[in-house]
Amino acid sequence: MTSPILSIDRLTKTYGSGFKALNGVSLDIRDGEILALLGPNGAGKTTLISTICGIVQPTSGRVTVAGHDTVRDYKAARRLIGLVPQEIALEPFEKVITTVRFSRGLFGKPRDDAFIEKILRQLSLWDKRDARVRELSGGMKRRVLIAKALSHEPRVLFLDEPTAGVDVELRRDMWQVVEQLKADGVTIILTTHYLEEAEAIADRVGVINKGEILLIEETQALMKRMGQKEMRIELTEPVSEVPGVLSGYGLRLEAGGCRVVYTYDRQAERTGIGRLLRDMQDADLHVSDVETRQSSLEEIFVGLVAEDAGEARP
Amino acid sequence: MNLTAIAAIYRFEMGRTFRTIAQSIISPVLSTALYFIVFGTAIGSRIEQVEGVSYGAFIVPGLIMLTVLTQSLSNASFGIYFPKFIGTIYELLSAPASFLEITAGYVLAAATKALAIGLIILGTAFFFVDLTIAHPVWMLAFLVLTCLSFSLFGFIIGIWAQNFEQLQLIPLLAVTPLVFLGGAFYSITMLPPAWQTISLFNPVVYLISGFRWSFFGLADVALGWSVLAICGFTMACIAVIAWIFRTGWRLRS
């Protein structure tokens, strides 16, 4: 495997109040991947990003970006990083293009109007380039934040809850932007509450809770490994209870006895579907419809966090 | 050295000045003109001369200092407080720029604006009084150093302030009285001996005295002390800012 673009080694952060926001986080991020960090509120997602970017001082541990230490060699490290914060923070009276140019200069890059135009066009902001920031909609402001973060051509982009509080349409727009950036070779680390988001765009998913990484895995592999499928079988006539001959299947009755739900492991050699349907026919249960669905990342995530909380309990 | 970052911050801050050019320039010039009318003409007609200089001319250095100090403080403190207030400070903290570069960008912009206003007021003064400048190079040096040192001080206030009240607190409660009691409108030799001694503890006395010397060759305190005071104040401010960025006080959690 090639060396990681970003390497986090036993990073801890304890705030002045004694709150331990990061508890020995170690994580390698590969060049060009999209990593989604999932976690409940207060899990340490934003602290992790802020510590890497230099906004929060780490208590211990080390972070390197393309081999540059973020504390000792901070200038070289930070030149490679772009940050889109969670809160919309922009100079309200500035023009869009001025604030984006400012960001490029601040990060030590000479003025390049052609490049700024390319970014603004990519983010559908070119027509708004001379508008004052305060005149823009919330979604447009978020795009300006992304444009600012990309203005100095970073190799690693942090998106801290990029779609928090935006409507569905804009969220899908944002996903397209992320896909485009990935195609351009930018490594993306995004935090999100929306598991659908991680599932849709991330190559890998990390789950963080109480300042610790609980799990980090390829999204697809995770879905396969932990994903269970459900088969919902609609009956033509309701039943009051599952017939005794079907007791070995662990069936669940729903919708007033009109639906039987069978949970199975898709990866298993034998799913048992065929046998179940035969046995149901033998038990005189008539099927009107069948539907299968995969458990979402959300269910996996809720399970993991609950497991973590359970372990912590004495 | 990330000179591009210094230039970016400087241009951005100067942009703010040009956007609000009317309030940036007209208001200090207008208030200074009012000082000339009230102090120079109304009161000056009764005092006539201070140590051989007409009262109208005598107050010019003090008036310039009053405006330059206030402007330097408010420009620099607002310059760094505003990003803190609206949250854009995240960008400064995550930028590949050292404390020296960030400070230089903000302080140079604040000092430039204060210097421009100081020079405009000096120009305005020629319309009201007969004025000769005995040591123009010294005059400019004092003006530039004052703009820089008080912009540095303002930068510290901007980082320290946690709300708009605190942002106004030091300029209103400390600096304005110190300037008024620092001999802006009189020579401290006009005070009773006890008050003269107390005045020597006021740092602004040294600034105004040195600045006035560059105009008229008259000084309340020896020139060397004035130079030492302003250089010492500048160094102290730089040391405090270096400490702030090293520890992250009020900037990084």
Coordinates of C-alpha atoms in Angstrom, one line a residue, chain A residues 50 53-56 74 78 83 106-107, chain B residues 84 88-97 102 245 248 250-253:
Chain A
S50 CA -9.9 21.1 14.3
C53 CA -6.1 21.8 11.0
G54 CA -4.4 23.8 13.8
I55 CA -7.5 25.4 15.4
V56 CA -7.3 23.2 18.5
Y74 CA 2.8 23.4 10.3
R78 CA -1.4 23.3 6.3
L83 CA -11.2 23.1 5.7
L106 CA -3.7 33.7 3.0
F107 CA -2.5 30.2 2.2
Chain B
K84 CA -13.5 36.2 16.1
T88 CA -13.9 33.5 10.2
I89 CA -11.0 33.3 12.6
Y90 CA -10.9 29.5 11.8
E91 CA -9.3 30.4 8.5
L92 CA -6.5 32.5 10.1
L93 CA -5.8 29.7 12.6
S94 CA -5.6 27.0 10.0
A95 CA -3.6 29.0 7.5
P96 CA 0.1 28.4 6.9
A97 CA 1.0 31.8 8.5
I102 CA -0.9 37.5 10.7
F245 CA 0.0 33.0 19.6
G248 CA -3.3 30.2 21.9
R250 CA -8.3 33.5 23.6
L251 CA -7.7 32.1 20.1
R252 CA -7.2 28.3 20.3
S253 CA -8.9 26.0 22.7

